[in-house]
PDB file of C-alpha atoms in Angstrom:
ATOM      1  CA  UNK A   1       6.695  15.720   1.955  1.00  0.00           C
ATOM      2  CA  UNK A   2       8.613  16.861   5.023  1.00  0.00           C
ATOM      3  CA  UNK A   3      12.247  15.812   5.448  1.00  0.00           C
ATOM      4  CA  UNK A   4      13.798  16.054   8.889  1.00  0.00           C
ATOM      5  CA  UNK A   5      17.345  14.970   9.730  1.00  0.00           C
ATOM      6  CA  UNK A   6      17.835  14.872  13.480  1.00  0.00           C
ATOM      7  CA  UNK A   7      19.653  13.176  16.301  1.00  0.00           C
ATOM      8  CA  UNK A   8      16.782  11.408  18.015  1.00  0.00           C
ATOM      9  CA  UNK A   9      15.593   8.355  19.909  1.00  0.00           C
ATOM     10  CA  UNK A  10      12.410   6.481  18.997  1.00  0.00           C
ATOM     11  CA  UNK A  11       9.977   4.417  21.050  1.00  0.00           C
ATOM     12  CA  UNK A  12       7.123   2.343  19.676  1.00  0.00           C
ATOM     13  CA  UNK A  13       4.230   1.267  21.902  1.00  0.00           C
ATOM     14  CA  UNK A  14       1.609  -1.038  20.432  1.00  0.00           C
ATOM     15  CA  UNK A  15       1.185  -4.762  19.923  1.00  0.00           C
ATOM     16  CA  UNK A  16       4.940  -4.900  20.513  1.00  0.00           C
ATOM     17  CA  UNK A  17       7.367  -2.429  22.071  1.00  0.00           C
ATOM     18  CA  UNK A  18      10.597  -1.288  20.461  1.00  0.00           C
ATOM     19  CA  UNK A  19      13.297   1.274  21.224  1.00  0.00           C
ATOM     20  CA  UNK A  20      15.829   2.939  18.966  1.00  0.00           C
ATOM     21  CA  UNK A  21      18.646   4.638  20.941  1.00  0.00           C
ATOM     22  CA  UNK A  22      19.869   8.111  20.117  1.00  0.00           C
ATOM     23  CA  UNK A  23      21.460   8.470  16.669  1.00  0.00           C
ATOM     24  CA  UNK A  24      21.270  10.717  13.573  1.00  0.00           C
ATOM     25  CA  UNK A  25      18.281   9.656  11.447  1.00  0.00           C
ATOM     26  CA  UNK A  26      16.081  10.754   8.558  1.00  0.00           C
ATOM     27  CA  UNK A  27      12.374  11.232   9.331  1.00  0.00           C
ATOM     28  CA  UNK A  28       9.891  11.322   6.440  1.00  0.00           C
ATOM     29  CA  UNK A  29       6.410  12.783   6.937  1.00  0.00           C
ATOM     30  CA  UNK A  30       4.320  12.177   3.822  1.00  0.00           C
ATOM     31  CA  UNK A  31       1.132  13.819   2.602  1.00  0.00           C
ATOM     32  CA  UNK A  32      -0.864  10.644   3.306  1.00  0.00           C
ATOM     33  CA  UNK A  33      -0.005  11.049   7.012  1.00  0.00           C
ATOM     34  CA  UNK A  34       2.571   8.273   7.218  1.00  0.00           C
ATOM     35  CA  UNK A  35       5.743   8.787   9.264  1.00  0.00           C
ATOM     36  CA  UNK A  36       8.878   6.681   8.794  1.00  0.00           C
ATOM     37  CA  UNK A  37      12.335   6.739  10.380  1.00  0.00           C
ATOM     38  CA  UNK A  38      15.386   5.801   8.303  1.00  0.00           C
ATOM     39  CA  UNK A  39      19.069   5.117   8.888  1.00  0.00           C
ATOM     40  CA  UNK A  40      21.795   5.578   6.274  1.00  0.00           C
ATOM     41  CA  UNK A  41      21.652   1.922   5.250  1.00  0.00           C
ATOM     42  CA  UNK A  42      19.017  -0.859   4.830  1.00  0.00           C
ATOM     43  CA  UNK A  43      18.148   0.418   1.320  1.00  0.00           C
ATOM     44  CA  UNK A  44      14.516   1.637   1.294  1.00  0.00           C
ATOM     45  CA  UNK A  45      13.344  -0.160   4.446  1.00  0.00           C
ATOM     46  CA  UNK A  46      12.668   2.119   7.452  1.00  0.00           C
ATOM     47  CA  UNK A  47      13.796   1.354  10.987  1.00  0.00           C
ATOM     48  CA  UNK A  48      10.284   2.084  12.218  1.00  0.00           C
ATOM     49  CA  UNK A  49       7.150   3.630  10.790  1.00  0.00           C
ATOM     50  CA  UNK A  50       3.473   4.401  11.260  1.00  0.00           C
ATOM     51  CA  UNK A  51       1.112   3.795   8.366  1.00  0.00           C
ATOM     52  CA  UNK A  52      -1.873   6.067   7.677  1.00  0.00           C
ATOM     53  CA  UNK A  53      -4.379   6.988   8.856  1.00  0.00           C
ATOM     54  CA  UNK A  54      -2.508   8.488  11.820  1.00  0.00           C
ATOM     55  CA  UNK A  55      -1.974  11.842  13.494  1.00  0.00           C
ATOM     56  CA  UNK A  56       1.250  13.662  14.329  1.00  0.00           C
ATOM     57  CA  UNK A  57       1.461  15.953  17.351  1.00  0.00           C
ATOM     58  CA  UNK A  58       4.578  18.044  17.919  1.00  0.00           C
ATOM     59  CA  UNK A  59       5.066  18.799  21.605  1.00  0.00           C
ATOM     60  CA  UNK A  60       5.303  22.294  23.044  1.00  0.00           C
ATOM     61  CA  UNK A  61       6.510  23.697  26.373  1.00  0.00           C
ATOM     62  CA  UNK A  62       7.940  20.941  28.538  1.00  0.00           C
ATOM     63  CA  UNK A  63       7.236  18.483  25.693  1.00  0.00           C
ATOM     64  CA  UNK A  64       8.999  20.543  23.019  1.00  0.00           C
ATOM     65  CA  UNK A  65      11.014  18.325  20.701  1.00  0.00           C
ATOM     66  CA  UNK A  66       8.827  15.283  21.314  1.00  0.00           C
ATOM     67  CA  UNK A  67       6.753  14.035  18.371  1.00  0.00           C
ATOM     68  CA  UNK A  68       3.906  11.633  19.078  1.00  0.00           C
ATOM     69  CA  UNK A  69       2.357   9.721  16.173  1.00  0.00           C
ATOM     70  CA  UNK A  70      -0.855   7.798  16.927  1.00  0.00           C
ATOM     71  CA  UNK A  71      -2.710   5.485  14.539  1.00  0.00           C
ATOM     72  CA  UNK A  72      -6.385   4.490  14.582  1.00  0.00           C
ATOM     73  CA  UNK A  73      -5.589   1.464  16.777  1.00  0.00           C
ATOM     74  CA  UNK A  74      -4.099   3.732  19.456  1.00  0.00           C
ATOM     75  CA  UNK A  75      -0.522   2.588  18.854  1.00  0.00           C
ATOM     76  CA  UNK A  76       2.119   5.261  19.414  1.00  0.00           C
ATOM     77  CA  UNK A  77       5.416   6.159  17.808  1.00  0.00           C
ATOM     78  CA  UNK A  78       7.278   8.634  20.042  1.00  0.00           C
ATOM     79  CA  UNK A  79      10.232  10.490  18.522  1.00  0.00           C
ATOM     80  CA  UNK A  80      12.392  12.474  20.941  1.00  0.00           C
ATOM     81  CA  UNK A  81      14.470  15.104  19.130  1.00  0.00           C
ATOM     82  CA  UNK A  82      17.822  16.043  20.620  1.00  0.00           C
ATOM     83  CA  UNK A  83      19.185  18.099  17.725  1.00  0.00           C
ATOM     84  CA  UNK A  84      17.518  19.003  14.421  1.00  0.00           C
ATOM     85  CA  UNK A  85      20.084  19.217  11.620  1.00  0.00           C
ATOM     86  CA  UNK A  86      17.700  19.816   8.717  1.00  0.00           C
ATOM     87  CA  UNK A  87      13.966  20.465   8.327  1.00  0.00           C
ATOM     88  CA  UNK A  88      12.358  21.156   4.946  1.00  0.00           C
ATOM     89  CA  UNK A  89       9.023  20.582   3.197  1.00  0.00           C
ATOM     90  CA  UNK A  90       8.474  19.903  -0.503  1.00  0.00           C
ATOM     91  CA  UNK A  91       5.235  19.748  -2.508  1.00  0.00           C
ATOM     92  CA  UNK A  92       5.489  16.697  -4.790  1.00  0.00           C
ATOM     93  CA  UNK A  93       1.902  16.651  -6.075  1.00  0.00           C
ATOM     94  CA  UNK A  94      -0.003  13.555  -7.126  1.00  0.00           C
ATOM     95  CA  UNK A  95       2.242  10.757  -8.339  1.00  0.00           C
ATOM     96  CA  UNK A  96       1.078   9.025 -11.542  1.00  0.00           C
ATOM     97  CA  UNK A  97       2.242   5.684 -10.122  1.00  0.00           C
ATOM     98  CA  UNK A  98       4.277   2.993 -11.805  1.00  0.00           C
ATOM     99  CA  UNK A  99       3.588   2.431 -15.469  1.00  0.00           C
ATOM    100  CA  UNK A 100       2.837  -1.259 -15.828  1.00  0.00           C
ATOM    101  CA  UNK A 101       4.773  -3.344 -18.288  1.00  0.00           C
ATOM    102  CA  UNK A 102       3.018  -5.124 -21.145  1.00  0.00           C
ATOM    103  CA  UNK A 103       2.320  -8.306 -19.217  1.00  0.00           C
ATOM    104  CA  UNK A 104       0.783  -6.532 -16.201  1.00  0.00           C
ATOM    105  CA  UNK A 105      -1.315  -4.315 -18.463  1.00  0.00           C
ATOM    106  CA  UNK A 106      -2.547  -7.376 -20.353  1.00  0.00           C
ATOM    107  CA  UNK A 107      -3.276  -9.239 -17.100  1.00  0.00           C
ATOM    108  CA  UNK A 108      -5.393  -6.294 -15.998  1.00  0.00           C
ATOM    109  CA  UNK A 109      -7.280  -6.301 -19.306  1.00  0.00           C
ATOM    110  CA  UNK A 110      -7.847 -10.063 -19.204  1.00  0.00           C
ATOM    111  CA  UNK A 111      -8.986 -10.122 -15.581  1.00  0.00           C
ATOM    112  CA  UNK A 112     -11.372  -7.216 -16.141  1.00  0.00           C
ATOM    113  CA  UNK A 113     -12.826  -9.077 -19.103  1.00  0.00           C
ATOM    114  CA  UNK A 114     -13.136 -12.304 -17.072  1.00  0.00           C
ATOM    115  CA  UNK A 115     -13.782 -10.858 -13.622  1.00  0.00           C
ATOM    116  CA  UNK A 116     -15.757 -13.961 -12.651  1.00  0.00           C
ATOM    117  CA  UNK A 117     -12.448 -15.849 -12.346  1.00  0.00           C
ATOM    118  CA  UNK A 118     -12.149 -14.146  -8.936  1.00  0.00           C
ATOM    119  CA  UNK A 119     -15.368 -15.869  -7.851  1.00  0.00           C
ATOM    120  CA  UNK A 120     -18.970 -16.478  -8.841  1.00  0.00           C
ATOM    121  CA  UNK A 121     -21.080 -13.352  -8.935  1.00  0.00           C
ATOM    122  CA  UNK A 122     -18.226 -10.834  -9.314  1.00  0.00           C
ATOM    123  CA  UNK A 123     -19.028  -7.785 -11.468  1.00  0.00           C
ATOM    124  CA  UNK A 124     -16.706  -5.099 -12.786  1.00  0.00           C
ATOM    125  CA  UNK A 125     -17.103  -1.465 -11.697  1.00  0.00           C
ATOM    126  CA  UNK A 126     -14.156  -0.151 -13.722  1.00  0.00           C
ATOM    127  CA  UNK A 127     -10.479  -0.526 -14.534  1.00  0.00           C
ATOM    128  CA  UNK A 128      -7.944   2.102 -13.415  1.00  0.00           C
ATOM    129  CA  UNK A 129     -10.179   3.571 -10.708  1.00  0.00           C
ATOM    130  CA  UNK A 130      -8.454   6.842  -9.826  1.00  0.00           C
ATOM    131  CA  UNK A 131      -7.630   7.823  -6.241  1.00  0.00           C
ATOM    132  CA  UNK A 132      -5.633  10.731  -4.823  1.00  0.00           C
ATOM    133  CA  UNK A 133      -2.499   8.556  -4.751  1.00  0.00           C
ATOM    134  CA  UNK A 134      -2.900   6.741  -8.058  1.00  0.00           C
ATOM    135  CA  UNK A 135      -5.181   4.341  -9.928  1.00  0.00           C
ATOM    136  CA  UNK A 136      -6.515   1.098  -8.471  1.00  0.00           C
ATOM    137  CA  UNK A 137      -6.057  -1.584 -11.140  1.00  0.00           C
ATOM    138  CA  UNK A 138      -9.581  -2.991 -10.869  1.00  0.00           C
ATOM    139  CA  UNK A 139     -12.582  -2.031  -8.768  1.00  0.00           C
ATOM    140  CA  UNK A 140     -15.376  -4.593  -8.680  1.00  0.00           C
ATOM    141  CA  UNK A 141     -18.161  -6.058  -6.524  1.00  0.00           C
ATOM    142  CA  UNK A 142     -18.469  -9.582  -5.186  1.00  0.00           C
ATOM    143  CA  UNK A 143     -21.616 -11.710  -5.099  1.00  0.00           C
ATOM    144  CA  UNK A 144     -22.754 -10.021  -1.852  1.00  0.00           C
ATOM    145  CA  UNK A 145     -22.347  -6.565  -3.400  1.00  0.00           C
ATOM    146  CA  UNK A 146     -19.244  -5.598  -1.391  1.00  0.00           C
ATOM    147  CA  UNK A 147     -16.697  -3.390  -3.130  1.00  0.00           C
ATOM    148  CA  UNK A 148     -13.398  -5.116  -3.917  1.00  0.00           C
ATOM    149  CA  UNK A 149     -10.139  -3.408  -4.951  1.00  0.00           C
ATOM    150  CA  UNK A 150      -7.711  -5.568  -6.951  1.00  0.00           C
ATOM    151  CA  UNK A 151      -3.997  -4.824  -7.320  1.00  0.00           C
ATOM    152  CA  UNK A 152      -2.273  -6.760 -10.126  1.00  0.00           C
ATOM    153  CA  UNK A 153       1.427  -7.628 -10.366  1.00  0.00           C
ATOM    154  CA  UNK A 154       3.523 -10.066 -12.344  1.00  0.00           C
ATOM    155  CA  UNK A 155       5.444 -10.932  -9.183  1.00  0.00           C
ATOM    156  CA  UNK A 156       3.625 -10.327  -5.918  1.00  0.00           C
ATOM    157  CA  UNK A 157       5.962  -8.889  -3.289  1.00  0.00           C
ATOM    158  CA  UNK A 158       5.561  -6.927  -0.057  1.00  0.00           C
ATOM    159  CA  UNK A 159       5.659  -3.560  -1.881  1.00  0.00           C
ATOM    160  CA  UNK A 160       2.536  -4.533  -3.806  1.00  0.00           C
ATOM    161  CA  UNK A 161       0.683  -5.390  -0.592  1.00  0.00           C
ATOM    162  CA  UNK A 162       1.719  -2.043   0.898  1.00  0.00           C
ATOM    163  CA  UNK A 163       0.476  -0.266  -2.228  1.00  0.00           C
ATOM    164  CA  UNK A 164      -2.909  -1.999  -2.035  1.00  0.00           C
ATOM    165  CA  UNK A 165      -3.122  -1.218   1.707  1.00  0.00           C
ATOM    166  CA  UNK A 166      -2.750   2.494   0.951  1.00  0.00           C
ATOM    167  CA  UNK A 167      -5.516   2.305  -1.659  1.00  0.00           C
ATOM    168  CA  UNK A 168      -7.820   0.502   0.771  1.00  0.00           C
ATOM    169  CA  UNK A 169      -7.232   3.121   3.472  1.00  0.00           C
ATOM    170  CA  UNK A 170      -8.415   5.811   1.051  1.00  0.00           C
ATOM    171  CA  UNK A 171     -11.293   3.873  -0.513  1.00  0.00           C
ATOM    172  CA  UNK A 172     -12.726   2.960   2.874  1.00  0.00           C
ATOM    173  CA  UNK A 173     -13.125   6.661   3.655  1.00  0.00           C
ATOM    174  CA  UNK A 174     -15.632   6.960   0.782  1.00  0.00           C
ATOM    175  CA  UNK A 175     -19.118   6.191   2.170  1.00  0.00           C
ATOM    176  CA  UNK A 176     -20.342   5.317  -1.338  1.00  0.00           C
ATOM    177  CA  UNK A 177     -17.794   2.483  -1.600  1.00  0.00           C
ATOM    178  CA  UNK A 178     -17.103   1.345   1.978  1.00  0.00           C
ATOM    179  CA  UNK A 179     -16.594  -1.263   3.167  1.00  0.00           C
ATOM    180  CA  UNK A 180     -13.903  -2.118   0.627  1.00  0.00           C
ATOM    181  CA  UNK A 181     -11.780  -5.252   0.836  1.00  0.00           C
ATOM    182  CA  UNK A 182      -8.706  -6.081  -1.216  1.00  0.00           C
ATOM    183  CA  UNK A 183      -7.422  -8.851  -3.452  1.00  0.00           C
ATOM    184  CA  UNK A 184      -3.728  -9.066  -4.342  1.00  0.00           C
ATOM    185  CA  UNK A 185      -3.463 -10.788  -7.735  1.00  0.00           C
ATOM    186  CA  UNK A 186      -0.195 -11.903  -9.335  1.00  0.00           C
ATOM    187  CA  UNK A 187       1.337 -14.648 -11.424  1.00  0.00           C
ATOM    188  CA  UNK A 188       3.542 -15.500  -8.452  1.00  0.00           C
ATOM    189  CA  UNK A 189       3.052 -14.374  -4.841  1.00  0.00           C
ATOM    190  CA  UNK A 190       6.070 -14.463  -2.541  1.00  0.00           C
ATOM    191  CA  UNK A 191       5.508 -16.177   0.847  1.00  0.00           C
ATOM    192  CA  UNK A 192       6.302 -12.990   2.801  1.00  0.00           C
ATOM    193  CA  UNK A 193       3.802 -11.014   0.722  1.00  0.00           C
ATOM    194  CA  UNK A 194       1.127 -13.665   1.276  1.00  0.00           C
ATOM    195  CA  UNK A 195       1.705 -13.590   5.050  1.00  0.00           C
ATOM    196  CA  UNK A 196       1.464  -9.781   5.133  1.00  0.00           C
ATOM    197  CA  UNK A 197      -1.650  -9.762   2.953  1.00  0.00           C
ATOM    198  CA  UNK A 198      -3.353 -12.378   5.134  1.00  0.00           C
ATOM    199  CA  UNK A 199      -2.467 -10.426   8.288  1.00  0.00           C
ATOM    200  CA  UNK A 200      -4.165  -7.349   6.800  1.00  0.00           C
ATOM    201  CA  UNK A 201      -7.266  -9.203   5.670  1.00  0.00           C
ATOM    202  CA  UNK A 202      -6.302  -9.018   1.979  1.00  0.00           C
ATOM    203  CA  UNK A 203      -7.086 -11.995  -0.243  1.00  0.00           C
ATOM    204  CA  UNK A 204      -4.528 -13.498  -2.631  1.00  0.00           C
ATOM    205  CA  UNK A 205      -5.239 -14.722  -6.160  1.00  0.00           C
ATOM    206  CA  UNK A 206      -2.627 -16.438  -8.355  1.00  0.00           C
ATOM    207  CA  UNK A 207      -3.155 -15.646 -12.031  1.00  0.00           C
ATOM    208  CA  UNK A 208      -2.210 -17.984 -14.867  1.00  0.00           C
ATOM    209  CA  UNK A 209      -1.330 -15.686 -17.758  1.00  0.00           C
ATOM    210  CA  UNK A 210      -1.306 -18.433 -20.391  1.00  0.00           C
ATOM    211  CA  UNK A 211      -4.627 -19.834 -19.180  1.00  0.00           C
ATOM    212  CA  UNK A 212      -6.223 -16.391 -19.229  1.00  0.00           C
ATOM    213  CA  UNK A 213      -4.994 -15.853 -22.767  1.00  0.00           C
ATOM    214  CA  UNK A 214      -6.449 -19.228 -23.659  1.00  0.00           C
ATOM    215  CA  UNK A 215      -9.793 -18.241 -22.174  1.00  0.00           C
ATOM    216  CA  UNK A 216      -9.688 -15.093 -24.254  1.00  0.00           C
ATOM    217  CA  UNK A 217      -8.953 -17.098 -27.428  1.00  0.00           C
ATOM    218  CA  UNK A 218     -11.813 -19.527 -26.717  1.00  0.00           C
ATOM    219  CA  UNK A 219     -14.197 -16.613 -26.336  1.00  0.00           C
ATOM    220  CA  UNK A 220     -13.543 -15.567 -29.935  1.00  0.00           C
ATOM    221  CA  UNK A 221     -14.280 -18.974 -31.446  1.00  0.00           C
ATOM    222  CA  UNK A 222     -17.629 -19.810 -33.043  1.00  0.00           C
ATOM    223  CA  UNK A 223     -17.212 -23.570 -32.514  1.00  0.00           C
TER     224      UNK A 223
END
């Protein structure tokens, strides 16, 4: 991860246009290629960002101090540096990801066991499918044979959709799996998360924990 603190202005050109006037800001460049610009407030939320896959070009000559970040859709994030106060890089390695609590772990186990609850013809590939940035909860195939990545949460919020988006970006680079679509599964899905998931072509599935446990109990009965 590269950390840059600089006085800079930022311009975004894409589906919308946006401008951040000159001010001291933190710029994060992560190993997955993402670039985000932060102020000293707003908690974790960046002022602007570019999600991977994207490319970063640092200008030289007359363009020195100008960073141009371009994503696969051709959208641009242009960062104009006026003064660099700090610039350092740190190797963090592969993150093991969040350790799920008991309920999420059990939801994953139940859904893997009853994968057909996602739809007729679904088949399980495996649980905890490892990627370079962490494990996908469930990897499966739908009735048409398309690969499906499932991210499971107790409460479905925007962070979970972002996490699944990162997994999908990586999985779709694997020719043995692509095309891969996503399903965001949770006991409760917040409206903002559902809107974001729909905008990104990710399906939503509300899980009933008690009902799934009941299905599991019925499976063990002889009569």
